[in-house]
Tab-separated table of C-alpha atoms in Angstrom:
chain	number	residue	atom	x	y	z
A	1	MET	CA	12.262	23.346	-2.427
A	2	ILE	CA	9.371	21.013	-1.598
A	3	ARG	CA	5.825	22.195	-2.073
A	4	SER	CA	4.453	20.625	1.129
A	5	VAL	CA	0.922	21.994	0.827
A	6	ALA	CA	0.537	19.924	-2.329
A	7	LEU	CA	1.759	16.865	-0.474
A	8	THR	CA	-0.959	17.392	2.128
A	9	PHE	CA	-3.603	17.200	-0.584
A	10	LEU	CA	-2.026	14.030	-1.972
A	11	THR	CA	-2.733	12.144	1.224
A	12	CYS	CA	-6.526	12.703	1.326
A	13	LEU	CA	-7.247	9.990	-0.590
A	14	PHE	CA	-2.484	7.318	-24.469
A	15	SER	CA	0.799	5.908	-24.975
A	16	THR	CA	3.235	8.565	-26.182
A	17	THR	CA	6.957	9.159	-26.329
A	18	TYR	CA	6.639	11.698	-23.527
A	19	ALA	CA	6.950	10.937	-19.832
A	20	GLN	CA	7.780	12.495	-16.515
A	21	GLN	CA	11.289	13.908	-16.346
A	22	ALA	CA	13.983	13.634	-13.680
A	23	GLY	CA	15.073	16.877	-12.010
A	24	THR	CA	18.597	18.076	-11.241
A	25	LEU	CA	18.044	20.522	-8.377
A	26	VAL	CA	17.943	18.050	-5.447
A	27	ALA	CA	20.121	14.937	-5.325
A	28	GLU	CA	18.262	11.647	-4.905
A	29	ASN	CA	19.941	9.417	-2.316
A	30	HIS	CA	18.026	6.278	-1.411
A	31	PRO	CA	18.116	5.452	2.322
A	32	PRO	CA	19.694	1.981	2.779
A	33	LEU	CA	17.609	-0.859	4.202
A	34	THR	CA	18.985	-4.345	4.841
A	35	TRP	CA	16.714	-7.379	4.542
A	36	GLN	CA	17.363	-11.129	4.498
A	37	LYS	CA	16.872	-13.887	1.941
A	38	CYS	CA	16.548	-17.324	3.562
A	39	THR	CA	16.996	-20.869	2.275
A	40	ALA	CA	16.314	-22.781	5.507
A	41	CYS	CA	15.662	-22.078	9.181
A	42	GLY	CA	18.799	-20.406	10.546
A	43	SER	CA	20.283	-19.954	7.066
A	44	CYS	CA	19.614	-16.376	5.950
A	45	GLN	CA	21.838	-13.946	4.059
A	46	ASN	CA	21.745	-10.168	4.265
A	47	VAL	CA	20.663	-8.268	1.175
A	48	ALA	CA	21.808	-4.648	0.888
A	49	GLY	CA	18.642	-2.934	-0.295
A	50	SER	CA	17.315	0.605	-0.098
A	51	ILE	CA	14.011	2.480	-0.321
A	52	THR	CA	12.700	5.178	-2.617
A	53	LEU	CA	9.873	7.673	-2.133
A	54	ASP	CA	6.763	7.377	-4.308
A	55	ALA	CA	6.704	9.926	-7.128
A	56	ASP	CA	3.411	11.422	-5.949
A	57	TRP	CA	5.044	12.820	-2.810
A	58	ARG	CA	7.865	14.541	-4.682
A	59	TRP	CA	8.362	18.140	-5.692
A	60	LEU	CA	7.213	18.557	-9.306
A	61	HIS	CA	8.475	21.651	-11.102
A	62	SER	CA	9.237	23.111	-14.502
A	63	THR	CA	12.220	21.628	-16.320
A	64	SER	CA	13.427	25.157	-17.058
A	65	SER	CA	13.057	26.678	-13.564
A	66	ALA	CA	11.978	26.046	-9.977
A	67	SER	CA	8.396	27.097	-10.785
A	68	GLY	CA	5.961	24.459	-9.594
A	69	CYS	CA	3.839	22.266	-11.869
A	70	TRP	CA	1.608	21.380	-8.927
A	71	GLY	CA	0.138	23.346	-6.029
A	72	ALA	CA	-2.642	23.419	-3.445
A	73	SER	CA	-5.244	23.886	-6.211
A	74	GLY	CA	-3.848	21.086	-8.362
A	75	TRP	CA	-2.080	21.395	-11.688
A	76	ILE	CA	-0.440	24.708	-12.571
A	77	ASP	CA	-0.727	25.811	-16.214
A	78	PRO	CA	1.798	26.921	-17.358
A	79	PRO	CA	4.211	25.128	-17.111
A	80	CYS	CA	1.803	22.162	-17.097
A	81	GLY	CA	-0.901	21.774	-19.721
A	82	PRO	CA	-2.205	18.858	-21.798
A	83	PRO	CA	-0.915	15.435	-20.658
A	84	ASN	CA	1.981	15.125	-23.110
A	85	VAL	CA	3.028	18.779	-22.717
A	86	CYS	CA	2.951	18.548	-18.926
A	87	ALA	CA	5.018	15.351	-18.938
A	88	GLN	CA	7.610	16.935	-21.174
A	89	SER	CA	7.713	20.198	-19.222
A	90	CYS	CA	7.766	18.978	-15.617
A	91	ALA	CA	10.384	17.136	-13.553
A	92	LEU	CA	10.393	15.085	-10.350
A	93	GLU	CA	13.051	15.964	-7.796
A	94	GLY	CA	15.103	14.133	-5.240
A	95	ALA	CA	13.762	13.951	-1.688
A	96	ASP	CA	14.877	15.107	1.742
A	97	TYR	CA	13.695	11.888	3.361
A	98	ALA	CA	14.172	12.782	7.021
A	99	GLY	CA	13.702	16.559	7.018
A	100	THR	CA	10.588	16.787	4.868
A	101	PHE	CA	8.980	13.356	5.032
A	102	GLY	CA	9.982	11.937	8.418
A	103	ILE	CA	11.433	8.808	6.790
A	104	ALA	CA	14.514	7.208	8.354
A	105	THR	CA	16.345	3.913	8.075
A	106	SER	CA	18.865	2.258	10.352
A	107	SER	CA	20.306	-1.130	9.411
A	108	ASN	CA	17.182	-3.320	8.926
A	109	THR	CA	14.605	-0.805	10.225
A	110	ALA	CA	12.474	1.704	8.299
A	111	SER	CA	10.587	4.378	10.277
A	112	LEU	CA	7.730	6.371	8.739
A	113	ARG	CA	6.360	9.363	10.653
A	114	TYR	CA	2.705	10.315	10.255
A	115	ILE	CA	3.160	14.121	10.062
A	116	THR	CA	6.462	15.931	9.590
A	117	GLN	CA	6.960	19.676	9.825
A	118	GLY	CA	9.163	20.289	6.807
A	119	PRO	CA	10.820	23.524	5.664
A	120	ASP	CA	7.700	24.598	3.745
A	121	GLY	CA	4.998	23.271	6.065
A	122	PRO	CA	3.541	19.917	7.138
A	123	ASN	CA	3.844	16.741	5.114
A	124	ILE	CA	1.228	14.087	5.881
A	125	GLY	CA	2.093	10.453	5.390
A	126	SER	CA	4.394	8.777	2.895
A	127	ARG	CA	4.846	5.713	0.708
A	128	VAL	CA	8.151	4.039	-0.108
A	129	PHE	CA	9.224	1.045	-2.188
A	130	LEU	CA	12.022	-1.460	-1.587
A	131	MET	CA	14.799	-1.206	-4.188
A	132	ALA	CA	17.011	-3.935	-5.674
A	133	SER	CA	19.333	-1.361	-7.268
A	134	ASN	CA	19.388	2.367	-7.907
A	135	THR	CA	17.025	1.936	-10.869
A	136	GLN	CA	15.016	-1.235	-10.138
A	137	TYR	CA	12.415	-2.156	-7.527
A	138	GLN	CA	12.947	-5.384	-5.615
A	139	THR	CA	10.391	-7.978	-6.703
A	140	PHE	CA	9.153	-11.027	-4.786
A	141	LYS	CA	7.623	-14.231	-6.156
A	142	LEU	CA	5.357	-15.238	-3.290
A	143	LYS	CA	4.072	-18.697	-4.231
A	144	ASN	CA	5.284	-21.446	-1.904
A	145	ARG	CA	7.140	-18.798	0.129
A	146	GLU	CA	6.768	-16.927	3.403
A	147	PHE	CA	7.379	-13.283	4.231
A	148	ARG	CA	8.310	-12.204	7.748
A	149	PHE	CA	8.712	-8.762	9.284
A	150	ASP	CA	8.506	-6.966	12.617
A	151	VAL	CA	6.191	-4.008	13.124
A	152	ASP	CA	5.792	-1.515	15.955
A	153	VAL	CA	2.435	0.306	15.943
A	154	SER	CA	2.344	1.045	19.658
A	155	ASN	CA	1.770	4.767	19.084
A	156	VAL	CA	-0.265	4.547	15.864
A	157	GLY	CA	-3.877	5.065	16.915
A	158	CYS	CA	-7.394	5.461	15.564
A	159	GLY	CA	-7.719	6.925	12.086
A	160	VAL	CA	-4.125	6.275	11.021
A	161	LYS	CA	-3.103	3.264	8.932
A	162	SER	CA	0.320	1.723	8.562
A	163	SER	CA	0.712	-0.600	5.579
A	164	LEU	CA	3.143	-3.172	4.224
A	165	TYR	CA	1.930	-4.691	0.984
A	166	PHE	CA	2.702	-5.976	-2.497
A	167	VAL	CA	1.565	-4.501	-5.818
A	168	GLY	CA	2.019	-5.586	-9.425
A	169	MET	CA	4.105	-2.580	-10.508
A	170	ASP	CA	6.705	-2.765	-13.267
A	171	ALA	CA	10.113	-3.353	-11.689
A	172	ASP	CA	11.662	-0.440	-13.598
A	173	GLY	CA	8.825	1.996	-12.878
A	174	GLY	CA	7.660	1.845	-16.510
A	175	ILE	CA	10.831	2.907	-18.321
A	176	GLN	CA	10.909	-0.055	-20.718
A	177	LYS	CA	7.263	0.365	-21.714
A	178	TYR	CA	7.565	4.146	-21.997
A	179	PRO	CA	11.148	4.911	-23.167
A	180	GLY	CA	10.732	8.663	-22.760
A	181	ASN	CA	10.405	8.189	-19.011
A	182	LYS	CA	13.558	9.737	-17.566
A	183	ALA	CA	12.569	9.243	-13.922
A	184	GLY	CA	11.621	5.580	-13.464
A	185	ALA	CA	11.938	3.503	-10.316
A	186	LYS	CA	14.747	5.698	-9.000
A	187	TYR	CA	12.137	8.422	-8.464
A	188	GLY	CA	9.272	6.121	-7.425
A	189	THR	CA	7.242	6.092	-10.643
A	190	GLY	CA	4.741	3.524	-11.923
A	191	TYR	CA	2.481	3.033	-8.883
A	192	CYS	CA	-0.703	0.976	-9.209
A	193	ASP	CA	-2.997	-0.952	-6.881
A	194	ALA	CA	-6.369	-2.696	-6.875
A	195	LYS	CA	-8.281	0.503	-6.095
A	196	CYS	CA	-7.188	1.808	-9.512
A	197	PRO	CA	-6.308	5.202	-7.976
A	198	ARG	CA	-7.060	8.234	-10.135
A	199	ASN	CA	-5.299	10.721	-7.871
A	200	LEU	CA	-1.888	9.805	-9.284
A	201	ARG	CA	-0.260	12.723	-11.053
A	202	PHE	CA	1.375	10.544	-13.723
A	203	ILE	CA	0.201	7.248	-15.204
A	204	ASN	CA	2.029	5.379	-17.967
A	205	GLY	CA	4.504	8.233	-18.187
A	206	GLU	CA	1.870	10.840	-19.009
A	207	ALA	CA	0.361	13.535	-16.790
A	208	ASN	CA	-3.121	12.671	-15.513
A	209	THR	CA	-4.479	16.172	-16.157
A	210	LEU	CA	-7.636	15.347	-18.125
A	211	ASN	CA	-10.866	16.049	-16.177
A	212	TRP	CA	-8.900	16.511	-12.953
A	213	GLU	CA	-11.052	17.211	-9.863
A	214	GLN	CA	-9.165	18.499	-6.836
A	215	THR	CA	-11.774	17.834	-4.129
A	216	GLY	CA	-14.405	15.280	-3.195
A	217	PRO	CA	-14.501	11.459	-3.300
A	218	ARG	CA	-14.003	11.578	-7.090
A	219	TRP	CA	-10.688	13.413	-6.553
A	220	GLY	CA	-8.264	12.771	-9.396
A	221	GLY	CA	-8.068	12.613	-13.165
A	222	HIS	CA	-9.691	10.735	-16.022
A	223	PHE	CA	-7.303	7.774	-15.711
A	224	GLY	CA	-6.473	5.324	-12.948
A	225	SER	CA	-3.684	2.798	-12.494
A	226	CYS	CA	-4.762	-0.782	-11.739
A	227	CYS	CA	-2.924	-3.916	-10.653
A	228	MET	CA	-3.187	-6.841	-8.264
A	229	GLU	CA	-2.565	-6.001	-4.610
A	230	ILE	CA	-1.875	-8.165	-1.563
A	231	ASP	CA	-1.960	-6.312	1.742
A	232	LEU	CA	0.124	-8.258	4.249
A	233	TRP	CA	-0.448	-5.554	6.835
A	234	GLU	CA	-2.901	-2.698	7.196
A	235	GLY	CA	-3.119	-1.726	10.824
A	236	ASN	CA	-2.699	0.481	13.840
A	237	SER	CA	-2.700	-0.278	17.565
A	238	ILE	CA	-6.460	-0.980	17.530
A	239	SER	CA	-7.115	-3.187	14.488
A	240	THR	CA	-5.308	-4.928	11.671
A	241	ALA	CA	-6.254	-6.763	8.467
A	242	PHE	CA	-4.585	-8.686	5.675
A	243	THR	CA	-6.354	-8.615	2.313
A	244	HIS	CA	-6.084	-10.179	-1.136
A	245	HIS	CA	-7.233	-8.005	-4.073
A	246	PRO	CA	-7.343	-9.859	-7.431
A	247	CYS	CA	-7.633	-8.090	-10.782
A	248	GLN	CA	-8.919	-9.055	-14.212
A	249	VAL	CA	-5.809	-7.597	-15.843
A	250	PRO	CA	-2.491	-9.503	-15.748
A	251	ASP	CA	-0.226	-6.536	-15.025
A	252	GLN	CA	-0.320	-2.755	-14.541
A	253	TYR	CA	-3.184	-1.291	-16.566
A	254	ARG	CA	-4.378	2.264	-17.158
A	255	CYS	CA	-8.162	2.419	-16.782
A	256	GLN	CA	-10.479	5.200	-17.915
A	257	ASP	CA	-13.295	6.861	-15.976
A	258	ALA	CA	-16.042	4.365	-14.937
A	259	GLU	CA	-13.906	1.413	-16.061
A	260	CYS	CA	-11.717	2.092	-13.028
A	261	ASP	CA	-14.488	0.701	-10.794
A	262	GLU	CA	-14.678	-2.586	-12.716
A	263	VAL	CA	-11.141	-3.841	-13.334
A	264	CYS	CA	-10.071	-4.998	-9.846
A	265	ASP	CA	-11.562	-6.108	-6.533
A	266	LYS	CA	-11.293	-2.899	-4.532
A	267	ASP	CA	-12.752	-4.417	-1.359
A	268	GLY	CA	-10.818	-7.663	-1.595
A	269	CYS	CA	-11.065	-10.681	0.664
A	270	ASP	CA	-9.966	-9.481	4.092
A	271	PHE	CA	-9.124	-11.113	7.408
A	272	ASN	CA	-9.711	-8.636	10.218
A	273	SER	CA	-9.881	-10.563	13.500
A	274	TYR	CA	-12.204	-8.057	15.210
A	275	ARG	CA	-14.545	-7.984	12.219
A	276	ASN	CA	-14.510	-11.781	12.197
A	277	GLY	CA	-15.745	-11.973	15.782
A	278	ALA	CA	-12.433	-12.372	17.665
A	279	THR	CA	-12.804	-9.078	19.532
A	280	THR	CA	-10.136	-9.762	22.186
A	281	PHE	CA	-7.421	-11.133	19.902
A	282	TYR	CA	-5.564	-7.962	18.790
A	283	GLY	CA	-4.920	-4.622	20.505
A	284	PRO	CA	-3.270	-3.087	23.579
A	285	GLY	CA	-2.795	-5.792	26.219
A	286	ARG	CA	-4.568	-8.468	24.161
A	287	THR	CA	-3.403	-11.833	22.766
A	288	VAL	CA	-1.422	-10.004	20.101
A	289	ASN	CA	-0.323	-7.084	22.268
A	290	THR	CA	0.187	-3.898	20.285
A	291	ASN	CA	1.981	-2.250	23.184
A	292	ASN	CA	4.983	-4.304	22.027
A	293	LYS	CA	6.683	-5.067	18.741
A	294	ILE	CA	4.968	-7.791	16.694
A	295	THR	CA	6.541	-10.339	14.355
A	296	VAL	CA	4.229	-11.118	11.427
A	297	VAL	CA	4.647	-14.213	9.227
A	298	THR	CA	2.546	-14.711	6.086
A	299	GLN	CA	2.737	-17.989	4.161
A	300	PHE	CA	1.544	-18.542	0.575
A	301	TYR	CA	0.586	-22.162	-0.127
A	302	THR	CA	-0.083	-23.547	-3.601
A	303	ALA	CA	-2.487	-26.350	-4.496
A	304	ASP	CA	0.292	-28.689	-5.682
A	305	GLY	CA	3.048	-27.532	-3.321
A	306	THR	CA	5.197	-26.116	-6.135
A	307	ASP	CA	6.398	-22.607	-6.946
A	308	VAL	CA	4.241	-22.519	-10.098
A	309	GLY	CA	1.006	-24.015	-8.772
A	310	THR	CA	-2.194	-22.087	-8.202
A	311	LEU	CA	-2.383	-20.166	-4.932
A	312	SER	CA	-4.696	-22.048	-2.574
A	313	GLU	CA	-4.214	-20.648	0.940
A	314	ILE	CA	-2.677	-17.712	2.800
A	315	ARG	CA	-1.767	-18.425	6.422
A	316	ARG	CA	-0.907	-15.916	9.121
A	317	LEU	CA	1.187	-16.349	12.272
A	318	TYR	CA	2.236	-13.837	14.927
A	319	ILE	CA	5.223	-14.093	17.247
A	320	GLN	CA	5.764	-12.176	20.495
A	321	ASN	CA	8.192	-12.878	23.330
A	322	GLY	CA	9.350	-16.009	21.526
A	323	GLN	CA	5.817	-17.450	21.444
A	324	VAL	CA	4.113	-18.373	18.172
A	325	ILE	CA	0.503	-17.159	18.154
A	326	GLN	CA	-1.829	-18.857	15.691
A	327	ASN	CA	-4.184	-16.596	13.787
A	328	SER	CA	-7.618	-16.044	15.302
A	329	GLN	CA	-10.570	-18.235	14.347
A	330	LEU	CA	-13.514	-16.868	12.401
A	331	ASN	CA	-16.353	-16.594	14.939
A	332	ILE	CA	-19.472	-15.848	12.906
A	333	PRO	CA	-22.628	-17.920	13.505
A	334	GLY	CA	-23.584	-20.253	10.710
A	335	ILE	CA	-20.247	-20.581	8.888
A	336	PRO	CA	-17.141	-22.743	9.482
A	337	SER	CA	-14.401	-21.529	11.828
A	338	TYR	CA	-11.585	-20.638	9.438
A	339	ASN	CA	-8.264	-19.161	10.625
A	340	SER	CA	-6.578	-18.783	7.231
A	341	MET	CA	-7.567	-17.306	3.884
A	342	THR	CA	-8.868	-19.725	1.257
A	343	GLU	CA	-11.396	-19.191	-1.499
A	344	ASP	CA	-13.956	-21.063	0.622
A	345	TYR	CA	-13.272	-18.640	3.500
A	346	CYS	CA	-13.633	-15.644	1.193
A	347	TYR	CA	-16.939	-16.835	-0.245
A	348	ALA	CA	-18.362	-17.765	3.164
A	349	GLN	CA	-17.373	-14.424	4.682
A	350	LYS	CA	-18.873	-12.464	1.777
A	351	THR	CA	-22.145	-14.344	2.212
A	352	ALA	CA	-22.225	-13.912	5.999
A	353	PHE	CA	-21.543	-10.172	5.741
A	354	SER	CA	-23.942	-9.653	2.781
A	355	ASP	CA	-21.062	-8.260	0.727
A	356	PRO	CA	-21.036	-8.641	-3.062
A	357	ASN	CA	-18.555	-11.341	-4.054
A	358	THR	CA	-16.296	-9.083	-6.076
A	359	PHE	CA	-13.431	-11.379	-5.082
A	360	ALA	CA	-14.841	-14.204	-7.206
A	361	TRP	CA	-15.931	-11.872	-10.017
A	362	ASN	CA	-12.335	-10.674	-10.406
A	363	GLY	CA	-10.800	-14.135	-10.519
A	364	GLY	CA	-10.087	-14.958	-6.871
A	365	PHE	CA	-6.912	-16.984	-6.328
A	366	GLN	CA	-6.895	-17.946	-10.024
A	367	ALA	CA	-5.912	-14.389	-10.993
A	368	ASP	CA	-2.263	-14.898	-10.092
A	369	SER	CA	-0.103	-13.730	-12.995
A	370	ALA	CA	1.407	-10.968	-10.831
A	371	LEU	CA	2.472	-13.606	-8.301
A	372	ASP	CA	4.323	-15.486	-11.055
A	373	ARG	CA	5.962	-12.344	-12.415
A	374	GLY	CA	7.008	-10.925	-9.034
A	375	MET	CA	5.489	-8.123	-6.982
A	376	VAL	CA	6.937	-4.894	-5.574
A	377	LEU	CA	7.004	-4.228	-1.807
A	378	ALA	CA	5.481	-0.964	-0.579
A	379	MET	CA	5.395	0.497	2.944
A	380	SER	CA	3.307	3.504	3.963
A	381	ILE	CA	1.558	5.488	6.661
A	382	SER	CA	-1.588	7.464	5.878
A	383	ASP	CA	-4.987	8.777	6.908
A	384	ASN	CA	-8.190	9.262	4.920
A	385	CYS	CA	-10.189	12.478	4.765
A	386	TYR	CA	-13.447	10.719	3.858
A	387	THR	CA	-13.583	7.460	5.847
A	388	ASN	CA	-11.126	8.322	8.669
A	389	MET	CA	-10.078	4.638	8.393
A	390	LEU	CA	-13.304	3.450	10.046
A	391	TRP	CA	-13.364	0.575	7.535
A	392	LEU	CA	-10.263	-0.690	9.406
A	393	ASP	CA	-10.781	0.216	13.068
A	394	GLY	CA	-14.380	1.346	13.645
A	395	GLN	CA	-17.907	0.882	12.325
A	396	TRP	CA	-18.302	0.932	8.543
A	397	PRO	CA	-20.477	1.855	6.810
A	398	MET	CA	-21.310	4.394	9.510
A	399	GLY	CA	-24.614	3.694	11.206
A	400	SER	CA	-24.814	0.116	9.946
A	401	THR	CA	-25.399	-2.725	12.379
A	402	GLY	CA	-25.198	-5.930	10.366
A	403	PRO	CA	-22.570	-8.695	10.702
A	404	GLY	CA	-19.075	-7.588	9.771
A	405	THR	CA	-19.743	-3.866	10.036
A	406	VAL	CA	-17.793	-3.363	13.285
A	407	ARG	CA	-14.068	-3.670	12.628
A	408	GLY	CA	-12.640	-2.169	15.834
A	409	THR	CA	-13.289	0.079	18.813
A	410	CYS	CA	-12.502	3.506	17.338
A	411	PRO	CA	-15.291	6.093	17.718
A	412	PRO	CA	-17.185	7.258	14.613
A	413	SER	CA	-17.144	10.840	15.888
A	414	LEU	CA	-13.370	11.237	15.443
A	415	ASP	CA	-12.534	13.078	12.209
A	416	TYR	CA	-9.268	13.406	10.334
A	417	GLU	CA	-8.521	16.900	11.647
A	418	GLU	CA	-8.665	15.588	15.228
A	419	THR	CA	-6.551	12.609	14.185
A	420	ARG	CA	-3.881	14.898	12.742
A	421	ALA	CA	-3.868	17.134	15.804
A	422	GLN	CA	-3.573	14.239	18.245
A	423	GLN	CA	-1.161	11.929	16.422
A	424	ALA	CA	1.086	14.204	14.367
A	425	PRO	CA	4.478	12.835	15.540
A	426	ASN	CA	3.468	9.172	15.688
A	427	THR	CA	5.632	6.694	13.799
A	428	VAL	CA	5.404	3.141	12.486
A	429	LYS	CA	8.560	1.023	12.377
A	430	PHE	CA	9.004	-1.917	10.000
A	431	SER	CA	12.089	-4.071	10.554
A	432	ASN	CA	13.786	-7.450	10.232
A	433	ILE	CA	12.306	-8.360	6.835
A	434	LYS	CA	12.951	-11.975	5.828
A	435	PHE	CA	11.834	-13.918	2.755
A	436	GLY	CA	12.232	-17.530	1.696
A	437	PRO	CA	10.608	-20.970	1.368
A	438	ILE	CA	7.879	-21.788	3.870
A	439	GLY	CA	9.477	-22.502	7.260
A	440	SER	CA	12.810	-20.878	6.395
A	441	THR	CA	12.545	-17.453	8.083
A	442	CYS	CA	12.686	-18.686	11.691
């Protein structure tokens, strides 16, 4: 049985021998998802992959019964208690992907529904990871490579965000580092990103119960989970952005309290065409027409043209109706007209928008150890109870008027309850994933 009310809360955004356990009440069957590995244009081979649901969306219950460890008010004690006791006493279960979470795959397509009416109530949003095997995440080394996918956001509107992105998670979900972890990648454990989220129920195989706050912007526990993040796609039918978030730490790192605001670049260096002054480039009926499926190609160039060189540029292309569409040009008075992401672009944009240069402070393109090690692919659909995604598709901060504050045409008056009422059944579809050397995925 899934505790869906807990899942609704999850979407509002000490090393020990203990760790989260794997349950036995619901079988875990990963939905298959085919993608392609390419060596040259027209030379791509199918890879039989699959997806798994993030651990934070799963039913968490006592190892000795079906009694929940988590509910609408947060942690339930007993069976949960101190971090090591809770980890030893609670188990993650398999998922009903379609019935509870609105997740479906067909050949090379993954569909994620915004709100699904499950057997125990509504589930809001989801996050899945691409698998290489039943127990390992698929990892991608991005330097000197390109990543291509199709996305359909035609019915994903204001206040809802679809995402396809890479994070520096451990490929096994943390099992090797924390041997007591009986769940691992199979059950979607080990998540981290550059926002160092504290609202994760388990971090480093231990329950995040210390100083847990169930409401407010501070929502979460004492610890957060940090790692480098590269957002290839955050978007809906109104606006989209791709963003690079460097970190000072080389791999997944558990931060504590205030430290969680200092380890990574939470804002990142972003390229949002509307925010950058190209207000007619992306949207319904525009140059990149969100009424139709979009092919997105992201290329990662290194300074010396090798697979081990330092990242120097991220380029973006769109394809619709067989036509290649170059990325929009930066159109902000007083700074050069970039259409790709370089460190010079990032620094110039930060200056023009009067944003602190946290990108440089956290290492910029030089902080690339996760790129060398290989990053895990995540796909999600979500909303946000506090910002209503205005940082993506509206005016943010609200009431501000300076350069870079308007990111799209969504109204500031729309709140998340209206968003949920209006867009409940809406779905994003990611498909036709291809990966290989630059120029090979055509």
